Short mmCIF file of N, CA, C and O in Angstrom, two decimals:
data_model
loop_
_atom_site.label_atom_id
_atom_site.label_comp_id
_atom_site.label_asym_id
_atom_site.label_seq_id
_atom_site.Cartn_x
_atom_site.Cartn_y
_atom_site.Cartn_z
N MET A 1 0.93 -1.13 0.00
CA MET A 1 0.13 -0.15 -0.01
C MET A 1 0.75 1.18 -0.03
O MET A 1 1.67 1.18 0.67
N ALA A 2 0.50 2.31 -0.76
CA ALA A 2 1.10 3.32 -0.62
C ALA A 2 0.63 4.61 -0.38
O ALA A 2 -0.79 4.54 -0.02
N TYR A 3 1.06 5.69 -0.02
CA TYR A 3 0.40 6.56 0.75
C TYR A 3 0.66 7.94 -0.02
O TYR A 3 1.26 8.12 -0.96
N TRP A 4 -0.41 8.82 0.14
CA TRP A 4 -0.69 10.31 -0.69
C TRP A 4 -1.55 11.12 -0.03
O TRP A 4 -1.89 11.05 1.31
N LEU A 5 -1.18 12.51 -0.40
CA LEU A 5 -1.65 13.34 -0.19
C LEU A 5 -2.77 14.10 -0.87
O LEU A 5 -1.81 14.35 -2.19
N MET A 6 -4.01 14.72 -0.94
CA MET A 6 -4.69 15.15 -2.21
C MET A 6 -5.00 16.53 -1.44
O MET A 6 -6.04 16.49 -0.26
N LYS A 7 -5.07 17.69 -1.94
CA LYS A 7 -5.40 18.88 -1.26
C LYS A 7 -6.95 19.40 -2.35
O LYS A 7 -6.76 19.05 -3.53
N THR A 8 -7.70 19.97 -1.53
CA THR A 8 -8.80 20.15 -1.88
C THR A 8 -9.08 21.91 -1.38
O THR A 8 -8.90 22.36 -0.16
N GLU A 9 -9.76 22.76 -2.01
CA GLU A 9 -10.21 24.10 -1.26
C GLU A 9 -11.92 23.71 -1.01
O GLU A 9 -12.62 23.09 -1.40
N PRO A 10 -11.46 24.05 0.35
CA PRO A 10 -13.05 23.13 1.04
C PRO A 10 -14.16 24.04 0.48
O PRO A 10 -15.21 23.48 0.45
N SER A 11 -13.97 25.06 0.14
CA SER A 11 -15.31 25.96 -0.96
C SER A 11 -15.54 25.03 -2.08
O SER A 11 -16.89 25.35 -2.45
N SER A 12 -14.74 24.16 -2.85
CA SER A 12 -15.26 23.73 -3.78
C SER A 12 -15.40 22.46 -3.49
O SER A 12 -16.20 21.81 -4.11
N TRP A 13 -14.65 21.67 -2.62
CA TRP A 13 -15.20 20.35 -2.19
C TRP A 13 -14.38 19.85 -0.76
O TRP A 13 -13.16 19.90 -0.59
N SER A 14 -15.10 19.69 -0.09
CA SER A 14 -14.81 20.00 1.64
C SER A 14 -14.79 18.25 2.15
O SER A 14 -15.41 17.48 1.26
N TRP A 15 -14.06 17.85 3.10
CA TRP A 15 -14.48 16.90 3.89
C TRP A 15 -15.94 16.43 4.05
O TRP A 15 -16.34 15.30 3.91
N ASP A 16 -16.34 17.21 4.47
CA ASP A 16 -18.12 16.92 4.68
C ASP A 16 -18.77 16.54 3.61
O ASP A 16 -19.72 15.43 3.46
N ASP A 17 -18.42 17.05 2.11
CA ASP A 17 -18.87 16.78 1.06
C ASP A 17 -18.72 15.57 0.60
O ASP A 17 -19.69 14.43 0.25
N GLN A 18 -17.27 15.16 1.03
CA GLN A 18 -16.53 13.72 0.76
C GLN A 18 -17.42 12.85 1.50
O GLN A 18 -17.84 11.84 0.86
N VAL A 19 -17.77 13.00 2.55
CA VAL A 19 -18.47 11.97 4.02
C VAL A 19 -19.89 11.99 3.04
O VAL A 19 -20.14 10.80 3.23
N ALA A 20 -20.42 12.87 2.68
CA ALA A 20 -21.85 12.70 2.50
C ALA A 20 -22.40 11.99 1.17
O ALA A 20 -22.79 11.47 1.20
N LYS A 21 -20.94 12.19 0.35
CA LYS A 21 -21.14 11.35 -0.56
C LYS A 21 -20.47 10.01 -0.99
O LYS A 21 -20.81 9.30 -1.44
N GLY A 22 -19.51 9.64 -0.10
CA GLY A 22 -18.88 8.38 0.50
C GLY A 22 -17.85 8.30 -0.64
O GLY A 22 -16.77 8.36 -0.57
N VAL A 23 -18.29 7.87 -1.90
CA VAL A 23 -17.20 7.51 -3.19
C VAL A 23 -17.65 8.88 -4.30
O VAL A 23 -18.47 8.81 -4.27
N GLU A 24 -16.48 9.52 -4.32
CA GLU A 24 -16.38 10.30 -5.57
C GLU A 24 -15.24 10.36 -6.12
O GLU A 24 -14.36 10.11 -5.70
N HIS A 25 -15.11 11.13 -7.38
CA HIS A 25 -14.03 11.22 -8.23
C HIS A 25 -13.44 12.27 -8.14
O HIS A 25 -14.00 13.46 -7.44
N TRP A 26 -11.98 12.25 -8.34
CA TRP A 26 -11.22 13.32 -7.73
C TRP A 26 -10.78 13.78 -9.36
O TRP A 26 -9.81 13.61 -9.82
N ASP A 27 -11.54 14.56 -10.13
CA ASP A 27 -11.12 15.57 -10.90
C ASP A 27 -10.67 16.87 -11.21
O ASP A 27 -10.66 17.33 -9.82
N GLY A 28 -10.36 17.49 -12.01
CA GLY A 28 -10.19 18.78 -12.33
C GLY A 28 -8.43 19.06 -12.26
O GLY A 28 -7.98 20.04 -11.97
N VAL A 29 -8.00 18.01 -12.08
CA VAL A 29 -6.26 18.11 -11.85
C VAL A 29 -5.58 18.52 -13.15
O VAL A 29 -5.47 17.74 -14.12
N ARG A 30 -4.89 19.72 -13.34
CA ARG A 30 -4.26 20.16 -14.71
C ARG A 30 -2.78 20.22 -14.12
O ARG A 30 -2.31 20.99 -15.02
N ASN A 31 -1.95 19.62 -13.40
CA ASN A 31 -0.84 19.32 -13.49
C ASN A 31 -0.23 18.17 -13.97
O ASN A 31 -0.74 17.04 -13.35
N TYR A 32 1.00 17.92 -14.57
CA TYR A 32 1.24 16.78 -15.01
C TYR A 32 1.97 15.83 -14.10
O TYR A 32 1.64 14.70 -13.81
N GLN A 33 2.75 16.58 -13.29
CA GLN A 33 3.21 15.78 -11.94
C GLN A 33 2.40 15.11 -10.95
O GLN A 33 2.38 14.42 -10.76
N ALA A 34 1.21 15.93 -10.73
CA ALA A 34 -0.01 15.70 -9.73
C ALA A 34 -0.76 14.51 -10.32
O ALA A 34 -0.83 13.19 -9.92
N SER A 35 -1.22 14.75 -11.97
CA SER A 35 -1.80 13.69 -12.39
C SER A 35 -0.78 12.11 -13.00
O SER A 35 -1.56 11.18 -12.42
N ASN A 36 0.24 12.47 -13.09
CA ASN A 36 1.58 11.14 -12.66
C ASN A 36 1.38 10.75 -11.65
O ASN A 36 0.98 9.08 -11.21
N ASN A 37 1.25 11.31 -10.27
CA ASN A 37 1.00 10.88 -9.12
C ASN A 37 -0.45 9.96 -8.99
O ASN A 37 -0.50 8.77 -8.67
N MET A 38 -1.37 10.54 -9.62
CA MET A 38 -2.39 9.89 -9.38
C MET A 38 -2.49 8.38 -10.26
O MET A 38 -3.08 7.71 -9.94
N LYS A 39 -1.86 8.63 -11.35
CA LYS A 39 -1.52 7.37 -12.30
C LYS A 39 -0.67 6.14 -11.69
O LYS A 39 -1.18 5.05 -11.75
N ALA A 40 -0.02 6.58 -10.70
CA ALA A 40 0.50 5.52 -9.78
C ALA A 40 -0.09 4.97 -8.60
O ALA A 40 0.13 3.89 -8.06
N MET A 41 -1.53 5.70 -8.37
CA MET A 41 -2.27 5.42 -7.43
C MET A 41 -2.66 3.67 -7.84
O MET A 41 -2.99 3.66 -8.53
N GLU A 42 -2.92 2.93 -6.87
CA GLU A 42 -3.70 1.67 -6.68
C GLU A 42 -4.71 1.36 -5.79
O GLU A 42 -4.73 2.16 -4.99
N LEU A 43 -5.58 0.51 -6.19
CA LEU A 43 -6.58 0.50 -5.17
C LEU A 43 -6.26 -0.16 -3.44
O LEU A 43 -5.30 -0.84 -3.61
N GLY A 44 -6.58 0.57 -3.02
CA GLY A 44 -6.76 0.49 -1.25
C GLY A 44 -5.42 1.43 -0.67
O GLY A 44 -5.29 1.47 0.30
N ASP A 45 -4.74 2.24 -1.82
CA ASP A 45 -3.67 2.98 -1.44
C ASP A 45 -4.66 3.95 -0.63
O ASP A 45 -5.85 4.52 -0.63
N ARG A 46 -4.38 4.90 0.37
CA ARG A 46 -4.42 5.63 1.56
C ARG A 46 -4.10 6.97 1.29
O ARG A 46 -2.93 7.50 0.80
N VAL A 47 -5.44 7.82 1.20
CA VAL A 47 -4.73 9.52 1.21
C VAL A 47 -5.35 10.32 2.37
O VAL A 47 -6.48 9.92 2.76
N PHE A 48 -4.10 11.15 2.60
CA PHE A 48 -4.53 12.21 3.34
C PHE A 48 -5.46 13.49 2.78
O PHE A 48 -5.22 13.62 1.51
N PHE A 49 -6.76 13.54 3.36
CA PHE A 49 -7.55 14.37 2.66
C PHE A 49 -7.32 16.03 3.23
O PHE A 49 -7.40 16.24 4.50
N TYR A 50 -6.64 16.82 2.76
CA TYR A 50 -6.28 18.20 3.05
C TYR A 50 -7.03 19.22 2.76
O TYR A 50 -7.02 19.45 1.25
N HIS A 51 -7.36 19.97 3.55
CA HIS A 51 -7.84 21.77 2.94
C HIS A 51 -7.22 22.67 2.94
O HIS A 51 -6.49 22.89 3.96
N SER A 52 -7.01 22.88 1.69
CA SER A 52 -5.92 23.91 1.37
C SER A 52 -6.42 25.48 1.46
O SER A 52 -7.75 25.41 2.16
N VAL A 53 -6.00 26.44 1.06
CA VAL A 53 -6.13 27.78 0.91
C VAL A 53 -6.20 28.34 2.61
O VAL A 53 -5.23 28.55 3.18
N LYS A 54 -7.48 28.57 3.08
CA LYS A 54 -7.43 29.36 4.47
C LYS A 54 -7.34 28.27 5.62
O LYS A 54 -6.52 28.63 6.66
N GLU A 55 -7.69 26.86 5.44
CA GLU A 55 -7.35 25.90 6.64
C GLU A 55 -5.99 25.35 6.70
O GLU A 55 -5.38 25.18 7.63
N LYS A 56 -5.80 24.89 5.46
CA LYS A 56 -4.33 24.24 5.49
C LYS A 56 -4.34 23.28 6.78
O LYS A 56 -3.47 23.37 7.42
N LYS A 57 -4.92 22.18 6.51
CA LYS A 57 -4.83 21.13 7.46
C LYS A 57 -5.32 19.99 6.97
O LYS A 57 -6.11 19.80 6.07
N ILE A 58 -5.06 18.69 7.39
CA ILE A 58 -5.24 17.47 7.14
C ILE A 58 -6.16 17.18 8.02
O ILE A 58 -6.26 17.03 8.87
N VAL A 59 -7.75 16.64 7.36
CA VAL A 59 -8.81 16.43 8.07
C VAL A 59 -9.35 15.01 7.98
O VAL A 59 -10.22 14.83 8.72
N GLY A 60 -9.00 14.42 7.27
CA GLY A 60 -9.61 12.93 7.07
C GLY A 60 -8.66 12.26 6.32
O GLY A 60 -7.57 12.32 5.64
N ILE A 61 -9.41 10.93 6.12
CA ILE A 61 -8.22 9.88 5.37
C ILE A 61 -9.14 9.11 4.45
O ILE A 61 -10.68 8.87 4.97
N VAL A 62 -8.93 9.06 3.18
CA VAL A 62 -9.59 8.46 1.86
C VAL A 62 -8.97 7.27 1.34
O VAL A 62 -7.88 7.28 1.75
N GLU A 63 -9.42 6.43 0.87
CA GLU A 63 -8.79 5.41 -0.06
C GLU A 63 -9.27 5.23 -1.37
O GLU A 63 -10.57 5.68 -1.65
N VAL A 64 -8.00 5.06 -2.31
CA VAL A 64 -8.51 4.90 -3.64
C VAL A 64 -9.16 3.76 -4.01
O VAL A 64 -9.03 2.65 -3.47
N CYS A 65 -10.44 3.94 -4.67
CA CYS A 65 -11.00 2.76 -4.91
C CYS A 65 -11.74 2.46 -6.34
O CYS A 65 -12.32 1.46 -6.91
N LYS A 66 -11.03 3.41 -7.29
CA LYS A 66 -10.84 2.95 -8.73
C LYS A 66 -9.72 3.67 -9.15
O LYS A 66 -9.31 5.03 -8.92
N GLU A 67 -8.87 3.21 -9.79
CA GLU A 67 -7.69 3.52 -10.45
C GLU A 67 -7.93 4.37 -11.47
O GLU A 67 -9.10 4.73 -12.15
N TYR A 68 -7.04 5.29 -11.92
CA TYR A 68 -6.85 6.35 -12.76
C TYR A 68 -7.55 6.16 -14.15
O TYR A 68 -7.62 4.85 -15.04
N TYR A 69 -8.46 7.00 -14.73
CA TYR A 69 -9.28 6.87 -15.89
C TYR A 69 -9.77 8.57 -16.20
O TYR A 69 -9.30 9.51 -15.65
N PRO A 70 -9.95 8.74 -17.60
CA PRO A 70 -10.06 9.84 -18.22
C PRO A 70 -11.05 10.71 -17.35
O PRO A 70 -11.97 10.36 -16.55
N ASP A 71 -10.40 12.27 -17.18
CA ASP A 71 -11.44 13.12 -16.55
C ASP A 71 -12.22 13.39 -17.65
O ASP A 71 -12.01 14.15 -18.62
N HIS A 72 -13.64 13.10 -17.03
CA HIS A 72 -14.56 13.93 -17.85
C HIS A 72 -14.81 15.33 -18.14
O HIS A 72 -15.22 15.92 -19.33
N THR A 73 -13.84 16.17 -17.27
CA THR A 73 -13.85 17.30 -16.99
C THR A 73 -13.02 18.16 -18.01
O THR A 73 -12.77 19.44 -17.96
N ASP A 74 -12.01 17.38 -18.28
CA ASP A 74 -10.94 17.85 -19.77
C ASP A 74 -11.48 17.63 -21.01
O ASP A 74 -11.31 16.32 -21.61
N ALA A 75 -11.75 18.79 -21.79
CA ALA A 75 -12.28 18.64 -23.28
C ALA A 75 -11.07 18.18 -23.92
O ALA A 75 -11.39 17.52 -25.01
N LYS A 76 -9.73 18.15 -23.34
CA LYS A 76 -8.68 17.71 -24.19
C LYS A 76 -8.29 16.48 -24.06
O LYS A 76 -7.59 16.09 -25.10
N GLY A 77 -8.66 15.85 -23.28
CA GLY A 77 -8.25 14.15 -23.35
C GLY A 77 -7.02 14.19 -22.31
O GLY A 77 -6.73 13.08 -22.91
N ARG A 78 -6.45 15.48 -21.87
CA ARG A 78 -4.91 14.67 -21.39
C ARG A 78 -4.78 14.37 -19.78
O ARG A 78 -4.08 13.81 -19.99
N PHE A 79 -5.96 14.21 -19.45
CA PHE A 79 -5.77 14.33 -17.65
C PHE A 79 -7.07 13.23 -17.41
O PHE A 79 -7.83 13.35 -18.00
N GLY A 80 -6.72 12.58 -16.12
CA GLY A 80 -7.29 11.29 -15.80
C GLY A 80 -7.77 12.25 -14.31
O GLY A 80 -7.68 12.65 -13.82
N MET A 81 -8.50 10.86 -13.64
CA MET A 81 -8.81 11.21 -11.95
C MET A 81 -8.77 9.71 -11.68
O MET A 81 -8.77 8.64 -12.09
N VAL A 82 -9.02 9.60 -10.10
CA VAL A 82 -9.39 8.40 -9.47
C VAL A 82 -10.71 8.76 -8.84
O VAL A 82 -11.09 9.64 -8.56
N ASP A 83 -11.05 7.58 -8.09
CA ASP A 83 -12.44 7.72 -7.37
C ASP A 83 -11.65 7.46 -5.98
O ASP A 83 -10.74 6.24 -5.91
N VAL A 84 -12.18 8.03 -5.21
CA VAL A 84 -11.84 7.91 -3.55
C VAL A 84 -13.07 7.80 -2.70
O VAL A 84 -13.96 8.26 -3.04
N LYS A 85 -12.79 7.09 -1.65
CA LYS A 85 -14.17 6.81 -0.89
C LYS A 85 -13.43 7.22 0.92
O LYS A 85 -12.54 6.82 1.30
N ALA A 86 -14.51 8.26 1.42
CA ALA A 86 -14.18 8.26 2.53
C ALA A 86 -14.01 7.33 3.87
O ALA A 86 -14.62 6.38 3.47
N LEU A 87 -12.68 7.30 4.81
CA LEU A 87 -12.65 6.42 5.27
C LEU A 87 -13.20 6.88 7.11
O LEU A 87 -14.15 6.41 7.70
N TYR A 88 -12.50 8.01 7.50
CA TYR A 88 -12.64 8.47 8.56
C TYR A 88 -12.07 9.57 8.73
O TYR A 88 -11.00 9.88 8.00
N PRO A 89 -12.42 10.56 9.56
CA PRO A 89 -11.65 11.90 9.93
C PRO A 89 -10.36 11.66 11.02
O PRO A 89 -10.40 10.72 11.44
N MET A 90 -9.90 12.73 10.69
CA MET A 90 -8.57 12.87 11.70
C MET A 90 -9.31 13.28 12.83
O MET A 90 -10.25 14.07 12.91
N GLU A 91 -8.78 12.34 14.22
CA GLU A 91 -9.47 12.67 15.30
C GLU A 91 -9.07 13.96 15.78
O GLU A 91 -9.72 14.98 16.86
N VAL A 92 -7.81 14.57 15.28
CA VAL A 92 -7.43 16.00 15.60
C VAL A 92 -6.69 16.32 14.04
O VAL A 92 -5.69 15.78 14.02
N PRO A 93 -7.38 17.35 13.52
CA PRO A 93 -6.92 17.81 12.29
C PRO A 93 -5.20 18.16 12.54
O PRO A 93 -4.92 18.78 13.44
N VAL A 94 -4.34 18.03 11.33
CA VAL A 94 -3.26 18.16 11.84
C VAL A 94 -2.75 19.38 10.74
O VAL A 94 -2.91 19.27 9.42
N SER A 95 -2.40 20.70 11.11
CA SER A 95 -1.98 21.83 10.57
C SER A 95 -0.75 21.87 9.56
O SER A 95 0.35 20.77 10.07
N LEU A 96 -0.71 22.78 8.64
CA LEU A 96 0.50 23.23 8.12
C LEU A 96 1.70 23.38 8.96
O LEU A 96 2.70 22.90 9.00
N ASP A 97 1.10 24.27 10.12
CA ASP A 97 2.21 24.62 10.80
C ASP A 97 2.09 23.47 11.96
O ASP A 97 3.75 23.62 12.22
N ASP A 98 1.69 22.83 12.02
CA ASP A 98 2.12 21.48 13.08
C ASP A 98 3.24 20.66 12.04
O ASP A 98 4.14 20.09 12.81
N ILE A 99 2.65 20.46 10.86
CA ILE A 99 3.62 19.73 10.20
C ILE A 99 5.29 20.70 10.05
O ILE A 99 6.31 19.91 10.29
N LYS A 100 5.03 21.62 9.85
CA LYS A 100 6.47 22.75 9.95
C LYS A 100 7.36 22.68 11.03
O LYS A 100 8.37 22.85 10.72
N ASN A 101 6.24 22.50 11.99
CA ASN A 101 7.12 22.58 13.60
C ASN A 101 7.82 21.15 14.12
O ASN A 101 8.13 20.80 14.90
N ASN A 102 7.63 19.96 12.96
CA ASN A 102 7.82 18.70 13.44
C ASN A 102 9.16 18.03 12.65
O ASN A 102 8.96 18.35 11.23
N ASP A 103 9.90 18.16 13.28
CA ASP A 103 11.34 18.20 12.51
C ASP A 103 11.47 17.03 11.72
O ASP A 103 12.29 16.71 10.63
N ALA A 104 11.02 15.77 12.13
CA ALA A 104 10.93 14.66 11.41
C ALA A 104 10.32 14.67 10.11
O ALA A 104 10.25 13.87 9.17
N LEU A 105 9.43 15.93 9.95
CA LEU A 105 8.74 15.97 8.65
C LEU A 105 9.34 16.77 7.74
O LEU A 105 8.69 17.40 6.92
N HIS A 106 10.41 17.48 8.10
CA HIS A 106 11.33 18.45 6.98
C HIS A 106 11.34 18.15 5.53
O HIS A 106 11.56 19.04 4.83
N GLU A 107 11.34 16.95 5.31
CA GLU A 107 11.69 16.57 4.11
C GLU A 107 10.14 16.29 3.25
O GLU A 107 10.37 15.75 2.22
N ILE A 108 9.12 16.37 3.75
CA ILE A 108 7.90 15.80 3.10
C ILE A 108 7.81 16.59 2.06
O ILE A 108 7.83 18.20 1.92
N ALA A 109 6.76 16.22 1.00
CA ALA A 109 6.36 17.28 -0.12
C ALA A 109 5.69 18.00 -0.10
O ALA A 109 5.85 18.91 -0.64
N LEU A 110 4.44 18.07 1.01
CA LEU A 110 4.03 18.93 1.33
C LEU A 110 4.95 20.74 1.49
O LEU A 110 4.38 21.70 1.14
N LEU A 111 5.76 20.20 2.01
CA LEU A 111 6.81 21.37 2.10
C LEU A 111 7.66 21.90 1.07
O LEU A 111 7.80 23.03 0.92
N LYS A 112 8.50 20.35 0.67
CA LYS A 112 9.16 21.01 -0.51
C LYS A 112 8.52 21.20 -1.96
O LYS A 112 9.08 22.15 -2.83
N GLN A 113 7.06 20.98 -1.78
CA GLN A 113 6.37 21.29 -3.61
C GLN A 113 5.04 21.87 -2.95
O GLN A 113 3.90 20.93 -3.06
N SER A 114 5.02 22.79 -2.33
CA SER A 114 3.61 23.46 -1.56
C SER A 114 2.45 23.24 -2.50
O SER A 114 1.56 23.35 -2.21
N ARG A 115 2.73 23.91 -3.45
CA ARG A 115 1.91 23.90 -4.73
C ARG A 115 1.18 22.57 -5.25
O ARG A 115 0.30 23.01 -6.20
N LEU A 116 2.04 21.52 -5.34
CA LEU A 116 1.63 20.35 -5.63
C LEU A 116 0.34 19.97 -5.38
O LEU A 116 -0.01 19.69 -4.13
N SER A 117 -0.89 19.48 -5.89
CA SER A 117 -2.03 19.21 -5.41
C SER A 117 -2.31 17.48 -4.97
O SER A 117 -3.30 17.44 -4.10
N VAL A 118 -1.61 16.77 -5.58
CA VAL A 118 -1.47 15.49 -5.44
C VAL A 118 0.02 15.12 -5.04
O VAL A 118 0.70 15.10 -5.96
N MET A 119 0.40 14.40 -3.79
CA MET A 119 1.80 14.22 -3.76
C MET A 119 1.85 12.80 -2.98
O MET A 119 1.03 12.42 -2.16
N PRO A 120 3.09 12.24 -3.05
CA PRO A 120 2.98 11.19 -2.33
C PRO A 120 3.96 11.20 -0.71
O PRO A 120 4.27 12.28 -0.57
N ILE A 121 2.89 10.21 0.04
CA ILE A 121 3.80 10.44 1.52
C ILE A 121 4.44 9.35 1.71
O ILE A 121 3.91 7.91 1.56
N ARG A 122 5.51 9.66 2.38
CA ARG A 122 6.44 8.20 2.78
C ARG A 122 5.98 7.59 3.94
O ARG A 122 5.20 8.19 4.91
N ASP A 123 6.05 6.26 4.38
CA ASP A 123 5.47 5.54 5.39
C ASP A 123 5.65 6.12 6.52
O ASP A 123 4.69 6.39 7.29
N LYS A 124 7.10 6.50 7.03
CA LYS A 124 7.24 7.30 8.30
C LYS A 124 6.44 8.22 8.40
O LYS A 124 5.85 8.44 9.31
N GLU A 125 6.54 9.17 7.17
CA GLU A 125 5.61 10.49 7.52
C GLU A 125 4.29 9.92 7.72
O GLU A 125 3.59 10.75 8.77
N TRP A 126 3.69 9.17 6.96
CA TRP A 126 2.06 8.86 7.25
C TRP A 126 2.02 8.43 8.72
O TRP A 126 1.14 9.00 9.64
N GLU A 127 3.18 7.41 9.24
CA GLU A 127 2.72 6.95 10.85
C GLU A 127 2.90 8.36 11.51
O GLU A 127 2.03 8.23 12.71
N ILE A 128 3.90 9.37 11.40
CA ILE A 128 4.16 10.25 12.22
C ILE A 128 2.94 11.37 12.12
O ILE A 128 2.17 11.77 13.34
N ILE A 129 2.20 11.72 11.19
CA ILE A 129 0.88 12.38 10.97
C ILE A 129 -0.27 11.86 11.63
O ILE A 129 -1.06 12.52 11.96
N CYS A 130 -0.36 10.59 11.20
CA CYS A 130 -1.65 9.91 11.99
C CYS A 130 -1.52 10.09 13.54
O CYS A 130 -2.40 10.33 14.24
N GLN A 131 -0.04 9.81 14.09
CA GLN A 131 0.10 9.68 15.78
C GLN A 131 -0.15 11.30 16.07
O GLN A 131 -0.99 11.65 16.91
N MET A 132 0.51 12.42 15.07
CA MET A 132 0.09 13.80 15.40
C MET A 132 -1.73 14.02 15.51
O MET A 132 -2.28 14.68 16.30
N GLY A 133 -2.44 13.29 14.38
CA GLY A 133 -3.88 13.31 14.39
C GLY A 133 -4.43 12.69 15.45
O GLY A 133 -5.68 12.45 15.09
N ASN A 134 -3.73 11.75 16.07
CA ASN A 134 -4.54 10.73 17.11
C ASN A 134 -5.50 10.14 16.41
O ASN A 134 -6.55 9.46 16.69
N THR A 135 -4.80 9.30 15.29
CA THR A 135 -5.65 8.39 14.36
C THR A 135 -5.38 7.60 13.92
O THR A 135 -3.81 7.36 13.76
N LYS A 136 -5.81 6.17 14.53
CA LYS A 136 -4.94 5.12 14.10
C LYS A 136 -5.80 4.41 12.63
O LYS A 136 -6.64 3.72 13.17
N PRO A 137 -5.13 4.50 11.90
CA PRO A 137 -5.67 3.85 10.36
C PRO A 137 -6.20 2.33 10.62
O PRO A 137 -5.04 1.46 11.51
N GLU A 138 -6.86 1.62 10.29
CA GLU A 138 -7.65 0.29 10.19
C GLU A 138 -6.35 -0.39 9.16
O GLU A 138 -6.13 0.28 8.26
#
């Protein structure tokens, strides 16, 4: 299993929206590196659900339930999407400041490539953030 982080603006698609819908496609990604990260996702991979812009915090965990396929919102047919399903919220949301202030996370992609919307998370980073969020993934 691999781990990832996906960013969303809560005004466009929030954790509450994801939970209400259950399973939903993750469309609208128009960056090749982020798109390639989604291409690498496999069924069962776990993903941190990150509220960007004003909130800047990890609020939940979703699971990849459908691998990469064409994005219906891309008229040129260059990009794709994956489907994710809501698993559970973080018991304690983990803020960007919390991550910045943890020396063990100084190499995390969220800090190195702050504008990237879909990024890999290393196993150890996943463990640390789950501990910070008082969340034990099943």
